[in-house]
Each structure stands twice: as structure tokens, then as C-alpha cells.
Tab-separated table of C-alpha atoms in Angstrom:
chain	number	residue	atom	x	y	z
A	268	MET	CA	0.062	-0.175	-0.015
A	269	GLU	CA	2.836	2.295	0.369
A	270	ILE	CA	3.510	1.828	-3.289
A	271	ILE	CA	-0.037	3.163	-4.035
A	272	LEU	CA	0.851	6.032	-1.695
A	273	TYR	CA	4.054	6.866	-3.392
A	274	LEU	CA	2.419	6.351	-6.712
A	275	SER	CA	-0.268	8.766	-5.751
A	276	VAL	CA	2.234	11.230	-4.531
A	277	ALA	CA	4.273	10.732	-7.884
A	278	VAL	CA	1.164	11.378	-9.915
A	279	ILE	CA	0.222	14.336	-7.846
A	280	ALA	CA	3.702	15.697	-8.357
A	281	ILE	CA	3.705	15.031	-12.137
A	282	ALA	CA	0.219	16.593	-12.239
A	283	PHE	CA	1.366	19.680	-10.244
A	284	LEU	CA	4.367	19.895	-12.646
A	285	VAL	CA	2.140	19.795	-15.620
A	286	LEU	CA	0.009	22.430	-14.093
A	287	VAL	CA	3.048	24.640	-13.320
A	288	ILE	CA	4.334	24.226	-16.870
A	289	TYR	CA	0.879	25.334	-18.336
A	290	LEU	CA	0.564	28.022	-15.859
A	291	SER	CA	4.122	29.250	-16.746
A	292	LYS	CA	3.162	29.175	-20.392
A	293	THR	CA	-0.021	31.107	-19.639
A	294	LEU	CA	1.685	33.765	-17.567
A	295	SER	CA	4.425	34.176	-20.273
A	296	SER	CA	1.665	34.530	-23.060
A	297	LEU	CA	0.046	36.968	-20.663
A	298	GLN	CA	3.114	38.903	-20.159
A	299	VAL	CA	3.555	39.227	-23.965
A	300	THR	CA	-0.028	40.275	-24.276
A	301	LEU	CA	0.308	42.955	-21.571
A	302	THR	CA	3.690	44.260	-22.930
A	303	SER	CA	1.796	44.720	-26.435
A	304	VAL	CA	-1.161	46.501	-24.529
A	305	SER	CA	1.347	48.718	-22.709
A	306	LYS	CA	3.054	49.562	-25.821
A	307	THR	CA	-0.378	50.217	-27.492
A	308	LEU	CA	-1.407	52.585	-24.566
A	309	ASP	CA	1.894	54.269	-24.953
A	310	GLY	CA	1.233	55.080	-28.466
A	311	LEU	CA	-2.356	55.996	-27.713
A	312	GLU	CA	-1.241	58.580	-25.153
A	313	LYS	CA	1.172	60.115	-27.528
A	314	GLN	CA	-1.624	60.400	-30.052
A	315	LEU	CA	-3.929	61.682	-27.551
A	316	ASP	CA	-1.279	64.424	-26.636
A	317	GLY	CA	-1.002	65.322	-30.115
A	318	VAL	CA	-4.771	65.570	-30.611
A	319	THR	CA	-5.070	67.680	-27.429
A	320	LYS	CA	-2.404	70.052	-28.536
A	321	GLU	CA	-4.058	70.487	-31.989
A	322	THR	CA	-7.403	71.010	-30.335
A	323	THR	CA	-5.980	73.654	-28.164
A	324	VAL	CA	-4.408	75.382	-31.315
A	325	LEU	CA	-7.680	74.998	-33.134
A	326	LEU	CA	-9.607	76.430	-30.172
A	327	HIS	CA	-7.326	79.526	-30.072
A	328	LYS	CA	-7.865	80.182	-33.843
A	329	THR	CA	-11.542	79.672	-33.481
A	330	ASN	CA	-11.709	82.240	-30.611
A	331	ALA	CA	-9.456	84.656	-32.706
A	332	LEU	CA	-11.730	83.936	-35.692
A	333	ALA	CA	-14.748	84.750	-33.685
A	334	GLU	CA	-13.410	87.934	-32.495
A	335	ASP	CA	-12.258	89.015	-36.070
A	336	ILE	CA	-15.733	88.325	-37.149
A	337	GLN	CA	-17.171	90.345	-34.256
A	338	LYS	CA	-14.960	93.374	-35.124
A	339	LYS	CA	-15.861	93.163	-38.828
A	340	SER	CA	-19.527	92.797	-37.815
A	341	GLU	CA	-19.221	96.145	-35.763
A	342	SER	CA	-17.496	97.720	-38.792
A	343	LEU	CA	-20.219	96.516	-41.144
A	344	ASN	CA	-22.787	97.829	-38.698
A	345	ASN	CA	-21.083	101.388	-39.175
A	346	VAL	CA	-21.055	101.146	-42.840
A	347	VAL	CA	-24.634	100.218	-42.962
A	348	GLY	CA	-25.578	103.174	-40.835
A	349	ALA	CA	-23.315	105.496	-43.060
A	350	VAL	CA	-25.167	103.989	-46.166
A	351	LYS	CA	-28.586	104.803	-44.466
A	352	GLU	CA	-27.600	108.169	-43.736
A	353	VAL	CA	-26.445	108.663	-47.475
A	354	GLY	CA	-30.021	107.207	-48.379
A	355	ASP	CA	-31.519	109.828	-46.119
A	356	SER	CA	-29.680	112.668	-47.547
A	357	VAL	CA	-30.460	111.566	-51.190
A	358	ARG	CA	-34.162	111.308	-50.226
A	359	THR	CA	-33.984	114.899	-48.632
A	360	PHE	CA	-31.981	116.008	-51.739
A	361	ASN	CA	-34.874	114.516	-54.022
A	362	GLY	CA	-37.401	116.369	-52.147
A	363	SER	CA	-35.542	119.593	-52.391
A	364	ILE	CA	-35.019	119.195	-56.284
A	365	GLN	CA	-38.976	118.440	-56.380
A	366	ASN	CA	-39.702	121.449	-54.577
A	367	ILE	CA	-37.325	123.609	-56.870
A	368	SER	CA	-38.786	122.164	-59.838
A	369	SER	CA	-42.457	122.706	-58.750
A	370	SER	CA	-41.280	126.264	-57.837
A	371	VAL	CA	-39.886	126.813	-61.404
A	372	SER	CA	-42.965	125.403	-62.989
A	373	GLN	CA	-45.043	127.775	-60.893
A	374	GLN	CA	-42.995	130.602	-62.009
A	375	LEU	CA	-42.931	129.857	-65.662
A	376	GLU	CA	-46.673	129.409	-65.670
A	377	SER	CA	-47.311	132.766	-63.836
A	378	ASN	CA	-44.598	134.393	-66.285
A	379	LYS	CA	-45.819	132.621	-69.267
A	380	GLU	CA	-46.978	135.976	-70.965
A	381	LYS	CA	-43.815	137.777	-70.020
A	382	VAL	CA	-41.764	134.943	-71.596
A	383	ALA	CA	-43.897	134.911	-74.739
A	384	GLN	CA	-43.577	138.751	-74.874
A	385	ALA	CA	-39.683	138.485	-74.418
A	386	ILE	CA	-39.474	135.939	-77.105
A	387	SER	CA	-41.568	138.228	-79.423
A	388	TRP	CA	-39.196	141.122	-78.750
A	389	GLY	CA	-36.334	138.754	-79.346
A	390	ASN	CA	-37.719	137.926	-82.800
A	391	VAL	CA	-38.342	141.630	-83.626
A	392	ILE	CA	-34.734	142.344	-82.698
A	393	LEU	CA	-33.523	139.555	-84.957
A	394	GLU	CA	-35.493	140.980	-87.927
A	395	LEU	CA	-34.100	144.212	-87.461
A	396	ARG	CA	-30.684	143.042	-87.341
A	397	GLU	CA	-31.434	140.935	-90.649
A	398	LYS	CA	-32.731	144.202	-92.226
A	399	TYR	CA	-29.609	146.158	-91.058
A	400	LYS	CA	-27.220	143.578	-92.571
A	401	GLN	CA	-29.206	143.633	-95.923
A	402	ARG	CA	-28.905	147.517	-96.018
A	403	LYS	CA	-25.287	147.379	-95.464
A	404	GLN	CA	-24.779	144.786	-98.110
A	405	ALA	CA	-27.258	146.690	-100.713
A	406	PRO	CA	-24.930	149.631	-101.461
A	407	ALA	CA	-21.883	147.299	-101.833
A	408	GLN	CA	-23.674	145.530	-104.719
A	409	THR	CA	-22.903	146.838	-108.218
A	410	TYR	CA	-25.850	147.237	-110.517
A	411	THR	CA	-25.893	147.308	-114.434
A	412	ALA	CA	-28.086	149.745	-116.418
A	413	GLU	CA	-30.530	147.123	-116.933
A	414	ASP	CA	-31.301	146.390	-113.233
A	415	PRO	CA	-33.554	148.792	-111.456
A	416	ILE	CA	-31.858	150.389	-108.343
A	417	PRO	CA	-33.855	149.335	-105.290
A	418	VAL	CA	-35.130	152.279	-103.080
A	419	PRO	CA	-35.987	151.676	-99.649
A	420	SER	CA	-38.971	153.145	-98.335
A	421	LYS	CA	-38.465	154.472	-94.853
A	422	LYS	CA	-42.393	154.567	-94.232
A	423	ARG	CA	-42.642	150.908	-95.046
A	424	GLU	CA	-39.799	149.859	-92.435
A	425	ARG	CA	-41.235	151.994	-89.759
A	426	ALA	CA	-44.740	150.570	-90.200
A	427	ARG	CA	-43.116	147.054	-89.489
A	428	SER	CA	-41.496	148.071	-86.335
């Protein structure tokens, strides 16, 4: 019976040895896996640091851009206000022009007869001038014996004036 006891102890020892060998292989495999995970986490941490830096730079640029847009919006508001003032000035100017036009029209309407009389006198003056030029040119012309000499009639010209 002792042999069975020794054999049992030997089988237990062999089983324990097999268990230790498999456990050693498993732990070795686990160590390789954990090393790989550690390297992956280190790479991920470096990438995350890069992304964080880029995000910070992007955030600063976004803030600067928002500030620039705010300034330009304020400038644009000033320009819009100036354009509105120009529009108001043009509207006022147009109103003044319309008032002047209506005033001129009213003056023309009220002075219509005077204007017609002035035009009539202008036409009379032009006719007199033409007659004066014709008189100046008449003595300078040479007449032959066959041509009758024109004799201006003073009574006739006075009647037209």
C-alpha cells in the first residue's frame, strides 16, 4: 500500500508539474499580451497628446476668428449706418429738387405771358438786325444799267417796327 501512496504522490507531483508548466506558459503569454497592450497604450497616449495640442491650437484660432468676425460685424454695422444716412440725404435732396422743380414750374406758368413777350421782342430784334445787314450789303452791290436800283422806303420799315 505504500506503493500506491508513493505512486499517488508521484502522480500528484507530475500533475502539479504539468500544471506549473501550463501556468508558466499562460503567464508568459499573458506577459507578452500585457507588453503589447502597454506599448499600444503608450502610442495612444502620444497620439492623444498630439490631438490635445491640435485641439488647443484650433480652439485658439476659433476664438481669434470669432473675435475678428465680431470686429468686422461692428465695422459693417457702421458702414450700414453710413449708407442709411446717405440714403436719407439723397431722399432729402430729391425732395428739395422736387420743390425747386415745382417752384420753377409755377414761376414759368405765372410768367408765361412775359416769356412769350420776351420771345416776341427777341424775334423783332433779330428781324431788325437782318434788315440792317441787308441794308449794309445793298450799297456794296454793283448794278448794271438794266437792273432797277432798289430804293428803300422809310415809311414801310417804320410801319413794321
